[in-house]
Short mmCIF file of C-alpha atoms in Angstrom, two decimals:
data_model
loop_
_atom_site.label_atom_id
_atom_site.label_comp_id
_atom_site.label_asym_id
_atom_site.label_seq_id
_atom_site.Cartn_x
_atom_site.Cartn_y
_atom_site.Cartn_z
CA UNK A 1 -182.93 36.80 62.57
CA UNK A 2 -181.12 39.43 60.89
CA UNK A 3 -178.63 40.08 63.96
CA UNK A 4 -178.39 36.26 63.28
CA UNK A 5 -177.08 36.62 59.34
CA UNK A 6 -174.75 39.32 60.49
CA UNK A 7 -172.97 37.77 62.76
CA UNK A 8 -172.82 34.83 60.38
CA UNK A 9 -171.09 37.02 57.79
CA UNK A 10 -168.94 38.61 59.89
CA UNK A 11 -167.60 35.61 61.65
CA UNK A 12 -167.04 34.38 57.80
CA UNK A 13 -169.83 31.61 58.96
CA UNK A 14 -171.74 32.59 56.02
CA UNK A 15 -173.66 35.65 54.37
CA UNK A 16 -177.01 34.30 53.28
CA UNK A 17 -179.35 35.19 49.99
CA UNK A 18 -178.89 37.96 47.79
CA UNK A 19 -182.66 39.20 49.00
CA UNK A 20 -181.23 38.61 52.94
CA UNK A 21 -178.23 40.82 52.64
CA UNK A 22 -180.24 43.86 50.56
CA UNK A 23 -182.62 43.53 53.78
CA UNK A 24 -179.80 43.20 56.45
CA UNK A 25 -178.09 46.49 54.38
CA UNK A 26 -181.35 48.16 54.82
CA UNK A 27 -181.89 47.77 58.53
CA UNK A 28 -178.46 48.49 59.51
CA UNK A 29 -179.35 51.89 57.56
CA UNK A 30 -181.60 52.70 60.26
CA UNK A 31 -179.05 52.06 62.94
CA UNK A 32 -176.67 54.94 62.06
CA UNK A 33 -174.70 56.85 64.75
CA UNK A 34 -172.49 59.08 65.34
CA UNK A 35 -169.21 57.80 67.30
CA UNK A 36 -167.70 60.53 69.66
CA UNK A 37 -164.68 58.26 69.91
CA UNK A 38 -163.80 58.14 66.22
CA UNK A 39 -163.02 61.85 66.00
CA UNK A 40 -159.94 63.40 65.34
CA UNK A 41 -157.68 62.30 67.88
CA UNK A 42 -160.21 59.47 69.37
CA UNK A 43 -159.34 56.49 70.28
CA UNK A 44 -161.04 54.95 67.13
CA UNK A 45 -159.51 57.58 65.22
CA UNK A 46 -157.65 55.17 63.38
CA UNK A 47 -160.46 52.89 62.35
CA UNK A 48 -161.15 54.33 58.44
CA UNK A 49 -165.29 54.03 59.31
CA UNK A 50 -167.39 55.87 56.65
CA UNK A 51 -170.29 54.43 58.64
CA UNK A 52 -171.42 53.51 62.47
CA UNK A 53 -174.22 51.48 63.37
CA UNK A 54 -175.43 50.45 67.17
CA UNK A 55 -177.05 47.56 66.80
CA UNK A 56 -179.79 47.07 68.67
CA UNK A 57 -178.23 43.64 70.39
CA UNK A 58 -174.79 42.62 71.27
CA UNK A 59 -172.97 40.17 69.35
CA UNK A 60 -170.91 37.55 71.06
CA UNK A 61 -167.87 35.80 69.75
CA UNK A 62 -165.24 33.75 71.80
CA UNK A 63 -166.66 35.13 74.94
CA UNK A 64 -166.52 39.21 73.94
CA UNK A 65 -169.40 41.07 73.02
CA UNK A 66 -169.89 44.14 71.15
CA UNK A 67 -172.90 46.15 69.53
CA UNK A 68 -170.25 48.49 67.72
CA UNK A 69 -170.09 48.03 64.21
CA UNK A 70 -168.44 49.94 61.45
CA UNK A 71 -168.89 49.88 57.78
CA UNK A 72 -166.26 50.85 55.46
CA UNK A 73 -166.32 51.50 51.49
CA UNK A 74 -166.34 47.20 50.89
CA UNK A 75 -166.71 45.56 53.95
CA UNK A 76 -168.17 45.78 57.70
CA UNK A 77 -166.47 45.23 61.35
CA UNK A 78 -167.57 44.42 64.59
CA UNK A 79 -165.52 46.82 67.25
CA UNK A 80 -164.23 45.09 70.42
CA UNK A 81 -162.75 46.95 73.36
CA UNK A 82 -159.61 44.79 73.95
CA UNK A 83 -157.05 42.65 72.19
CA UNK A 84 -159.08 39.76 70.84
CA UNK A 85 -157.41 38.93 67.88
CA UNK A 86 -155.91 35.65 68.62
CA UNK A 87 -158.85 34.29 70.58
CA UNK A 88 -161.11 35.10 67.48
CA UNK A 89 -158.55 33.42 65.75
CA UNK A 90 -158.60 30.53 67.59
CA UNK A 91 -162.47 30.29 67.59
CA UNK A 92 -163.01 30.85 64.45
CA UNK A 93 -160.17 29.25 62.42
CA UNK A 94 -158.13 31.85 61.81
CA UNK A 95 -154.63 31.68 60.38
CA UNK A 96 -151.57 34.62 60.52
CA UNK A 97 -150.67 36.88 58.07
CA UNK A 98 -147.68 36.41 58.37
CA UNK A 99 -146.64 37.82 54.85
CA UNK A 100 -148.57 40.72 55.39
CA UNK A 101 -150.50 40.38 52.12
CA UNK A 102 -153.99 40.54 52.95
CA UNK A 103 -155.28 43.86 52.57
CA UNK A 104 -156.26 45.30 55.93
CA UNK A 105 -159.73 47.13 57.07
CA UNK A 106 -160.58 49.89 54.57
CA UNK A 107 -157.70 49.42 52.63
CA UNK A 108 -155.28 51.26 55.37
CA UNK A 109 -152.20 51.58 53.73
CA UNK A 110 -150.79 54.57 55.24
CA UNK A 111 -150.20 51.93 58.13
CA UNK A 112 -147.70 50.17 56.04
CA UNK A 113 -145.70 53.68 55.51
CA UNK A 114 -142.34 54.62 57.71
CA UNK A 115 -144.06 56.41 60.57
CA UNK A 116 -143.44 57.28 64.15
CA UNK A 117 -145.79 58.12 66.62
CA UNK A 118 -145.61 61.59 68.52
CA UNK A 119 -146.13 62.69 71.77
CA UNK A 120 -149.43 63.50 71.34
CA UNK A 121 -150.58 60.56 70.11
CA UNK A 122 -150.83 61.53 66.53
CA UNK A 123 -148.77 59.94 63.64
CA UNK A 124 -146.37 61.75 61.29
CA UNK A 125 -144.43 59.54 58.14
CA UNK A 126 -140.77 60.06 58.55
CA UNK A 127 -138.58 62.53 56.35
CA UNK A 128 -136.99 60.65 53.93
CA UNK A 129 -133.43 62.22 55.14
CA UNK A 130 -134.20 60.97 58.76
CA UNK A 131 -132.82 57.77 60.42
CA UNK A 132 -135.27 55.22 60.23
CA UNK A 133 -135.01 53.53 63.94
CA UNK A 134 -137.28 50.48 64.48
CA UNK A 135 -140.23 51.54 64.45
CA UNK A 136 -143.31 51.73 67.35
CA UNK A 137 -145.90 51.18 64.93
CA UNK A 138 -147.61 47.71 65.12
CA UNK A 139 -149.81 45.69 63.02
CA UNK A 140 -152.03 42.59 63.15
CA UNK A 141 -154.25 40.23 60.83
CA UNK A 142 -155.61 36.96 61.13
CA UNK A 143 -157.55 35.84 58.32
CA UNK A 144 -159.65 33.09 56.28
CA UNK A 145 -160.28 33.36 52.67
CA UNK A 146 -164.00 31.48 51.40
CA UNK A 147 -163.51 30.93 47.21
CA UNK A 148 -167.02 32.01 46.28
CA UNK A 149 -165.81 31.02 42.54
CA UNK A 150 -168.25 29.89 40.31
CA UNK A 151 -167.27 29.10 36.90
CA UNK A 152 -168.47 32.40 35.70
CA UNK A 153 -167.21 35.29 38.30
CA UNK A 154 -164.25 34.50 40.29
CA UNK A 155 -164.65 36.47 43.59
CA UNK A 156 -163.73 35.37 47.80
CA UNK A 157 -164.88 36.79 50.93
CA UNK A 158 -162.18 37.11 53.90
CA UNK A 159 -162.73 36.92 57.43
CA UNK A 160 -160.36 38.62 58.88
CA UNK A 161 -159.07 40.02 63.09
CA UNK A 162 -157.26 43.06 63.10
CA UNK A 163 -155.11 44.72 65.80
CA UNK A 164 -153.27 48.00 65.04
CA UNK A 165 -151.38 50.59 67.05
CA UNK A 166 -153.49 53.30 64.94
CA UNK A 167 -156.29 52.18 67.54
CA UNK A 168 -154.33 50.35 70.78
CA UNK A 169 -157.19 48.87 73.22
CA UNK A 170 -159.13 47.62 70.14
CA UNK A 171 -159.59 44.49 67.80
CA UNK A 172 -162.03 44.56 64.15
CA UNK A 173 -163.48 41.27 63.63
CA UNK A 174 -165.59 41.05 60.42
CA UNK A 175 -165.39 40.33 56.46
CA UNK A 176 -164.96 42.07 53.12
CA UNK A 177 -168.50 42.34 51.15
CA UNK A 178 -169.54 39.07 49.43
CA UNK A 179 -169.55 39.90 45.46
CA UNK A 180 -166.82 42.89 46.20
CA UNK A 181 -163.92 42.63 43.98
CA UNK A 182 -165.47 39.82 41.44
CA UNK A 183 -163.69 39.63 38.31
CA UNK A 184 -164.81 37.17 35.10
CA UNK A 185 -163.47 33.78 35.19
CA UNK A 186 -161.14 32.56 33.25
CA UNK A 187 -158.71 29.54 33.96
CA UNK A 188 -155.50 30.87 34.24
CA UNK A 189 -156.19 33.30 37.17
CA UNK A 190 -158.46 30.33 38.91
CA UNK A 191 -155.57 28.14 38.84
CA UNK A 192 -153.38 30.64 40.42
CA UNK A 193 -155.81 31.38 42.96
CA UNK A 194 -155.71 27.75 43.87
CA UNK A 195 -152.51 27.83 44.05
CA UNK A 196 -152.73 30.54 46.65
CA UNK A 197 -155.21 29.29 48.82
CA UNK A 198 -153.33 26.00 48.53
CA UNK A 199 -150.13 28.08 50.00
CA UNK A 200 -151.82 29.47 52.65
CA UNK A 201 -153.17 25.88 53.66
CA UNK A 202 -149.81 24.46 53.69
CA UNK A 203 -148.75 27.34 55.90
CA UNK A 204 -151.45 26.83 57.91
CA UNK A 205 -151.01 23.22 58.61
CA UNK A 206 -147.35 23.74 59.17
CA UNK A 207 -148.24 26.07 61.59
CA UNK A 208 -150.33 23.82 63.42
CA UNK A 209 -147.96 20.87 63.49
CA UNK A 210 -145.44 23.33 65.54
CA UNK A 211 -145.62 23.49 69.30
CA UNK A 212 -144.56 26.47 71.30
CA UNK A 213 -141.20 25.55 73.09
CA UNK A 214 -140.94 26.13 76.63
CA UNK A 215 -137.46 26.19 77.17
CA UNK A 216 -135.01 29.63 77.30
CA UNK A 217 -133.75 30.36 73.84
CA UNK A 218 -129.86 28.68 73.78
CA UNK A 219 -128.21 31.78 71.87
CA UNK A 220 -128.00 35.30 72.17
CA UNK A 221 -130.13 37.11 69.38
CA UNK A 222 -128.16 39.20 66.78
CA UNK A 223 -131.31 41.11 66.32
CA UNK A 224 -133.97 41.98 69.16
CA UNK A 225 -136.83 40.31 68.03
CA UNK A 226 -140.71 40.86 68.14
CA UNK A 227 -142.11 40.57 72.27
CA UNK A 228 -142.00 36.90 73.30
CA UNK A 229 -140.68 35.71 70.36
CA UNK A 230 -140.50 31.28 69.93
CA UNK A 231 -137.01 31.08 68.00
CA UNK A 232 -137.25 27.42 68.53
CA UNK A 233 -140.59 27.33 67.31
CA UNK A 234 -140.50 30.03 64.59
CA UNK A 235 -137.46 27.70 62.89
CA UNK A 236 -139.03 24.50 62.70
CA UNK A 237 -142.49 26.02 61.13
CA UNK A 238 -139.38 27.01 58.27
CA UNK A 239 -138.20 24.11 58.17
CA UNK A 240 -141.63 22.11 57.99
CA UNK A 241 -142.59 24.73 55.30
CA UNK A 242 -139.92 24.17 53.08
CA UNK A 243 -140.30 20.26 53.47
CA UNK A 244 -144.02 20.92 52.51
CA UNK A 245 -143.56 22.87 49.69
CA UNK A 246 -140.76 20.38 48.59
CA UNK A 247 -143.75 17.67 48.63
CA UNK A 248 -145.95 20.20 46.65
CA UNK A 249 -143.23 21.14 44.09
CA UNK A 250 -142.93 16.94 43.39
CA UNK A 251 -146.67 16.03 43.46
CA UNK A 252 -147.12 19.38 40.93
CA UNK A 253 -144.46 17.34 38.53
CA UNK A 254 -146.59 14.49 38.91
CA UNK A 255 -149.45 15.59 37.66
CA UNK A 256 -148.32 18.35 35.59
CA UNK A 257 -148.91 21.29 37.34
CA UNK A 258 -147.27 24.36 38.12
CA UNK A 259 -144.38 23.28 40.05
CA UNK A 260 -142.71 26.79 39.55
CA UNK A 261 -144.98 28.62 41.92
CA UNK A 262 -143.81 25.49 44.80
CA UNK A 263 -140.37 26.08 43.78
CA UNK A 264 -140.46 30.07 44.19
CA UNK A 265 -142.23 29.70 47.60
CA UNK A 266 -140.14 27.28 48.92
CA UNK A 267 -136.66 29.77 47.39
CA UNK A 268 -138.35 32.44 49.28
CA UNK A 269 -138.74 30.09 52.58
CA UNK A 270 -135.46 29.28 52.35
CA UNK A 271 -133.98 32.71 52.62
CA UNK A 272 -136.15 33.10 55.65
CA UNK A 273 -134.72 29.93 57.25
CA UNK A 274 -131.37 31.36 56.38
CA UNK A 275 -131.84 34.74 57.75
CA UNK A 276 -134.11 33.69 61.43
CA UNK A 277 -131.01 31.49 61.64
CA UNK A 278 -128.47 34.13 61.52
CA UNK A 279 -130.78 36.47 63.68
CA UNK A 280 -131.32 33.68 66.06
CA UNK A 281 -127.95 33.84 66.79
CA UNK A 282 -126.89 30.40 65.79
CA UNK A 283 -123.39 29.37 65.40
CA UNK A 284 -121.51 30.86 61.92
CA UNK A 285 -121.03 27.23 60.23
CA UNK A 286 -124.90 26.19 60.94
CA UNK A 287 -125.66 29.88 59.30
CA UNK A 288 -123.63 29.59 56.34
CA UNK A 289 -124.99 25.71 55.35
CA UNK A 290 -128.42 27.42 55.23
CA UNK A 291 -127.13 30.33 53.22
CA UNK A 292 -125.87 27.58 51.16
CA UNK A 293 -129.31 25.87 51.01
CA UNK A 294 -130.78 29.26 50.33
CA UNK A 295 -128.58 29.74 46.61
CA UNK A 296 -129.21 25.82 46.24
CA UNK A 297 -133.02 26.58 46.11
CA UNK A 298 -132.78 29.61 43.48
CA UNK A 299 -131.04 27.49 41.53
CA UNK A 300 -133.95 25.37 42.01
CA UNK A 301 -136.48 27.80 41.68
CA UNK A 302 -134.60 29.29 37.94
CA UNK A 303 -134.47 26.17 36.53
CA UNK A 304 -138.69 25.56 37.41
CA UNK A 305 -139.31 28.86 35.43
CA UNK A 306 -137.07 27.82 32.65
CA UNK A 307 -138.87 24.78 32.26
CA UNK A 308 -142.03 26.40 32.69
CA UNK A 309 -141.85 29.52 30.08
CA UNK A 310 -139.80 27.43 27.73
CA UNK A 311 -136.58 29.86 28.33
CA UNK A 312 -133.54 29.00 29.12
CA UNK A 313 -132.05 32.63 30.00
CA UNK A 314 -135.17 33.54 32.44
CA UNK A 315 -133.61 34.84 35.57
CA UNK A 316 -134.35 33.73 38.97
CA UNK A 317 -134.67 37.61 39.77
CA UNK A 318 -136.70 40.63 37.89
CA UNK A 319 -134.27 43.24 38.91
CA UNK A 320 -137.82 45.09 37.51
CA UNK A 321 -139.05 44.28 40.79
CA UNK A 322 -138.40 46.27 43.61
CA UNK A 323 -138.84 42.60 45.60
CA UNK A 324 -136.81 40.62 43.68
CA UNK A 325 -134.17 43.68 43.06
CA UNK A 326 -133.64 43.81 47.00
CA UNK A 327 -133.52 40.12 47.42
CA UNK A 328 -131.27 39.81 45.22
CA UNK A 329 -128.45 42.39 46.80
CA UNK A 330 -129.19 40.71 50.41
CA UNK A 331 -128.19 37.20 49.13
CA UNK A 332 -125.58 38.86 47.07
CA UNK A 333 -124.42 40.91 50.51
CA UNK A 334 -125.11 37.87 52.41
CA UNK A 335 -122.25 35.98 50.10
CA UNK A 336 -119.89 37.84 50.46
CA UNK A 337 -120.20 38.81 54.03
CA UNK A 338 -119.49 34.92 55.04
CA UNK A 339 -117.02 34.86 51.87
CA UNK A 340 -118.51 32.20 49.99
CA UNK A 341 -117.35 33.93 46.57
CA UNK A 342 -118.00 30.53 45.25
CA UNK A 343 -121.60 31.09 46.11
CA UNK A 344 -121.66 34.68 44.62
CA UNK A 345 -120.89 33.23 41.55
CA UNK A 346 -123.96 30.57 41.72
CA UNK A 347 -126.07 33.67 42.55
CA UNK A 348 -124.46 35.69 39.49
CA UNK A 349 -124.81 32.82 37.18
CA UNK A 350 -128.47 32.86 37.36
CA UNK A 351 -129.03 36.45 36.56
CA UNK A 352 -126.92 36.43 33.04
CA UNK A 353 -130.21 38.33 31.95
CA UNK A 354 -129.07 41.65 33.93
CA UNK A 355 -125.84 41.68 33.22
CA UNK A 356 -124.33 44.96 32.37
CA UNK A 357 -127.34 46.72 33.42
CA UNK A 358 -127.48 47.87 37.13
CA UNK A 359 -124.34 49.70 38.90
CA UNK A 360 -125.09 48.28 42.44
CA UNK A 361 -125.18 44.95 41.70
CA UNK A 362 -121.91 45.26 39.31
CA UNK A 363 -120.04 47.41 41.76
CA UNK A 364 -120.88 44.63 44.24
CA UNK A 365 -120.02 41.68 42.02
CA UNK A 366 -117.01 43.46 41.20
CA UNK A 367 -115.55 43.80 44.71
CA UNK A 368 -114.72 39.55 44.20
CA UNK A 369 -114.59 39.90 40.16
CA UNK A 370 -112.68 42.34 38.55
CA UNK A 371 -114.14 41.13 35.31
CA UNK A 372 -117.54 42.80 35.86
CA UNK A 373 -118.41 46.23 33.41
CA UNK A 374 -118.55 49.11 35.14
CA UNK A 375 -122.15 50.93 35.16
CA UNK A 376 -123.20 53.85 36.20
CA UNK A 377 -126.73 53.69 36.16
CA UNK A 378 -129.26 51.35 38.09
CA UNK A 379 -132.87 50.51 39.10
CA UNK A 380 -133.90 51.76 41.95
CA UNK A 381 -132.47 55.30 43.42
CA UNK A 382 -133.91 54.63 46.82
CA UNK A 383 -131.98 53.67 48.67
CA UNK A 384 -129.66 51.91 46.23
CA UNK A 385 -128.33 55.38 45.17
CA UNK A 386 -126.44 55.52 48.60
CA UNK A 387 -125.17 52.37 48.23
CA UNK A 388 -123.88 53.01 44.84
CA UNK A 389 -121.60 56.64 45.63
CA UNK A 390 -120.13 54.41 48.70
CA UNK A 391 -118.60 51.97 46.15
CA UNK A 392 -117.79 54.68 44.15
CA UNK A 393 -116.09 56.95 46.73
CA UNK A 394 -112.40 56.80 47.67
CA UNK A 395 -112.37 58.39 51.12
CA UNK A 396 -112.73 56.70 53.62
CA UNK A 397 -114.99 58.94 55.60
CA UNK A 398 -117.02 59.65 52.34
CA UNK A 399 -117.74 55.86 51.67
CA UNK A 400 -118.77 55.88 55.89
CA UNK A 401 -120.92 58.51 54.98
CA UNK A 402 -122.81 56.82 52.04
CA UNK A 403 -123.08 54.19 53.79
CA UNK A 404 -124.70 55.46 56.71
CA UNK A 405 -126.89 57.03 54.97
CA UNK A 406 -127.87 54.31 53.35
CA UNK A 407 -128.86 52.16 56.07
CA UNK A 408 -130.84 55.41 57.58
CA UNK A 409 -133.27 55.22 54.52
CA UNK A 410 -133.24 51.35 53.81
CA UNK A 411 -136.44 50.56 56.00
CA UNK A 412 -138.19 53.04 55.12
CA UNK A 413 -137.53 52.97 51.31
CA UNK A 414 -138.74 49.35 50.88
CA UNK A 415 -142.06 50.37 53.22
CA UNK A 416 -144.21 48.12 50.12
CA UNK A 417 -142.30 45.03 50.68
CA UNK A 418 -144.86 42.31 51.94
CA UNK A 419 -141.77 41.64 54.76
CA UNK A 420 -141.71 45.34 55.85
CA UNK A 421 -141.88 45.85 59.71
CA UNK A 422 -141.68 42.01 60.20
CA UNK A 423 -140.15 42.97 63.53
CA UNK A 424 -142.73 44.41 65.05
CA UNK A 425 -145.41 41.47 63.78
CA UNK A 426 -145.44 38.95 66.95
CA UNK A 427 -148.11 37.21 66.91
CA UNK A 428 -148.12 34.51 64.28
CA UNK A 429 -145.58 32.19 62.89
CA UNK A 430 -143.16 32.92 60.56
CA UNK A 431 -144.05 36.88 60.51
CA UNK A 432 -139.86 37.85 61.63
CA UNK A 433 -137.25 36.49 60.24
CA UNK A 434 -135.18 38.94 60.61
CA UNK A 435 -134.26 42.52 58.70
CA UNK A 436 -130.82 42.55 57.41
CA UNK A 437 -129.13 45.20 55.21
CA UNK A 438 -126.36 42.35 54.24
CA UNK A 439 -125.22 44.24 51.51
CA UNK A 440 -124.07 46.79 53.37
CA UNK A 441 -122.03 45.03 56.05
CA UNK A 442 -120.54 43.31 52.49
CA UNK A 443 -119.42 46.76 51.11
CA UNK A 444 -118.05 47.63 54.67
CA UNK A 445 -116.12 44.61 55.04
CA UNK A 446 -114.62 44.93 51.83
CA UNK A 447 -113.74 48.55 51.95
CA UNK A 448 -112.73 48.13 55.70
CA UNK A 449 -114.79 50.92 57.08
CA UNK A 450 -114.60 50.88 60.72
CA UNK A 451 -117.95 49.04 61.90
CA UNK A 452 -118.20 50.61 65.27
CA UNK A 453 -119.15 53.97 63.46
CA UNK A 454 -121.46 52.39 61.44
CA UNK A 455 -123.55 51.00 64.02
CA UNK A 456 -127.49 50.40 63.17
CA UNK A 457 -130.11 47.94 64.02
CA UNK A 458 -130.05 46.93 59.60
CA UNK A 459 -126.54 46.39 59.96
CA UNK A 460 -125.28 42.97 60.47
CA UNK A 461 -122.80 42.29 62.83
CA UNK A 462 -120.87 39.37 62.15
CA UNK A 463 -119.00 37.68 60.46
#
């Protein structure tokens, strides 16, 4: 009965009465071990368990078994030898994470950090002054979120199966602790929550409605993507998700919801579509119409959030944000690398808000618009500092230096961006789209720095 309930709340099935999980907690008490393997240097060594159990039966899911379980500080896992995650998935409803926003097993985030594995298996985070080359780190979720709301707590369980290169021949399958995390209702965070689980169903569906392609990819990549990577397939679950969340934004009008958040997601889709296009290796017109599509929906998006917080001068970007800051200089770069200065413009017009205040993103606008202040201070130092003393240089082989360096620490400065290491996430739709330093190809072209020295996986390389 009780190996019964567990698997239940693992699978995300469900987690029984408050008296059934006290008792559950209290016999898997008496199953403590000790797990040679998880040592220092162990295979599991990478799995954050405060706890091991061996439980007395094997548990069977999508034809694997395991009796391994371990418990971390808010949740519990079953251990499978093997890469299981997409069969789990499969069985148990699963969807990608493809945004890489749902917090993994233990709350691991050193795996989100700029690190490199060493010879001897053991991980070390690069030095910030060191090239950042892709990385041979990988990382894994499939997940379901339950709303456990009830009017008075507002509080979710999610099922999640996790792969990671911090443990290679194993997959976690299990869920964070019901009643972990609850926080006291109140309406505006329950609508937004609704909102988010109503994303990830939309994502989900549009997943489903996309068939893997079986023919050989037309075009030579400008980027090497993830292992077996669907281009065919991976741009029409972009294009089906931006047609969804174009429904979503119009039905939210309709009854007077938020259509901002619809508009934002589908602004942020966009780019995507824009960039796995230009990665994809598509021809230069078809590129730039969805670059065009991509200002077109910020646009969009800005005028939503006008609407919504009742001001007109709201930016489409918080150049606060590290996320929006970044965005904002590849779409910027992006513009002027395919010299749409018209479209820079668009762009530029919907951050009034900022203007005058950040020396990148002057110093960029200024390369097309003399008109633009001059500023010598700016948001973010890393990496943007780089970026900053190339515009600012006049030799030539000073700007080639800033510039390099630049694109050495770009990955691994934006390491928190829910996009970070999209390249190495295969498995799910929509999890690459492509990781472009277009900024910097921008400054290049402009200052006519030869590209050949300037060679790096970041840096675009055409137009």
């Amino acid at each position: 009965m009780l190996l019964n309930t567990l698997l239940d709340e693992l699978t995300g099935r469900g987690s029984g009465t408050e008296a059934e999980r006290h008792e559950r907690y209290n016999w898997l008490e008496q199953l403590r071990c000790n797990n040679p393997q998880a040592a220092e240097n162990g295979p599991m060594a990478g799995i954050p368990g405060h706890h091991w159990y061996r439980l007395p039966q094997a548990l069977q899911v999508a034809g694997q078994e395991s009796d391994l379980l371990v418990g971390t500080l808010n949740a519990q896992y079953l251990v499978f030898a093997g890469r299981h995650a997409a069969a789990f998935a499969a069985e148990l409803g699963l969807q990608y994470d493809a945004n890489n926003r749902i917090d993994r097993p233990g709350g691991i985030d050193e795996l989100l950090d700029a690190y490199e594995e060493q010879d001897d298996g053991s991980w070390a985070t690069l030095p910030d002054a060191a090239p950042a080359p892709p990385l041979a780190g990988w990382d894994d979720v499939y997940f379901r979120v339950r709303d456990l709301s009830d009017g008075k707590a507002i509080q979710s369980v999610t099922t999640i199966a996790y792969e990671s290169s911090r443990f290679p021949g194993y997959t976690l399958l299990g869920t964070t602790l019901v009643g972990a995390g609850a926080i006291a209702h109140d309406d505006e965070t329950a609508a937004y929550l609704q909102q988010i689980f109503a994303d990830w169903a939309i994502q989900r569906d549009s997943a489903a409605g996309c068939a893997p392609s079986s023919a050989p990819w037309p075009h030579a990549p400008r980027q090497a993507p993830p292992a077996t990577f669907d281009f065919a397939r991976n741009l029409a679950y972009l294009d089906a998700l931006l047609a969804a969340y174009a429904r979503a934004q119009a039905q939210a009008e309709i009854d007077g919801g938020d259509d901002a958040y619809w508009a934002c997601a589908a602004a942020s889709a966009a780019y995507q579509a824009f960039s796995l296009r230009y990665t994809a290796g598509l021809p230069l017109p078809q590129v730039e119409t969805a670059l065009e599509a991509a200002i077109a929906a910020c646009e969009t998006a800005r005028a939503a959030l006008a609407a919504a917080y009742d001001d007109d001068a709201l930016p489409a970007f918080d150049f606060e944000q590290l996320t929006d800051y970044a965005r904002t200089l590849q779409l910027l770069g992006a513009c002027l690398l395919f010299g749409r200065h018209d479209l820079a413009a668009r762009l530029a017009a919907l951050q009034t808000a900022f203007d005058g205040e950040d020396g990148v993103y002057e110093a960029l606008l200024a390369t097309v618009d003399a008109q633009r202040p001059a500023v010598d201070e700016w948001y973010f130092a890393e990496p943007y500092t780089a970026l900053f003393d190339c515009l600012d240089a006049d030799d030539p082989a000073q700007q080639a230096g800033h510039l390099r360096h630049y694109l050495a620490g770009w990955h691994g400065a934006l390491v928190r961006e829910d996009w970070f290491n999209g390249h190495l996430r295969a498995q799910g739709l929509g999890g690459y789209y492509g990781l472009w330093a277009f900024e910097a190809a921008a400054v290049a072209r402009h200052l006519g720095l030869e590209r050949s020295a300037l060679a790096h996986w970041l840096m675009p390389p055409a137009p």
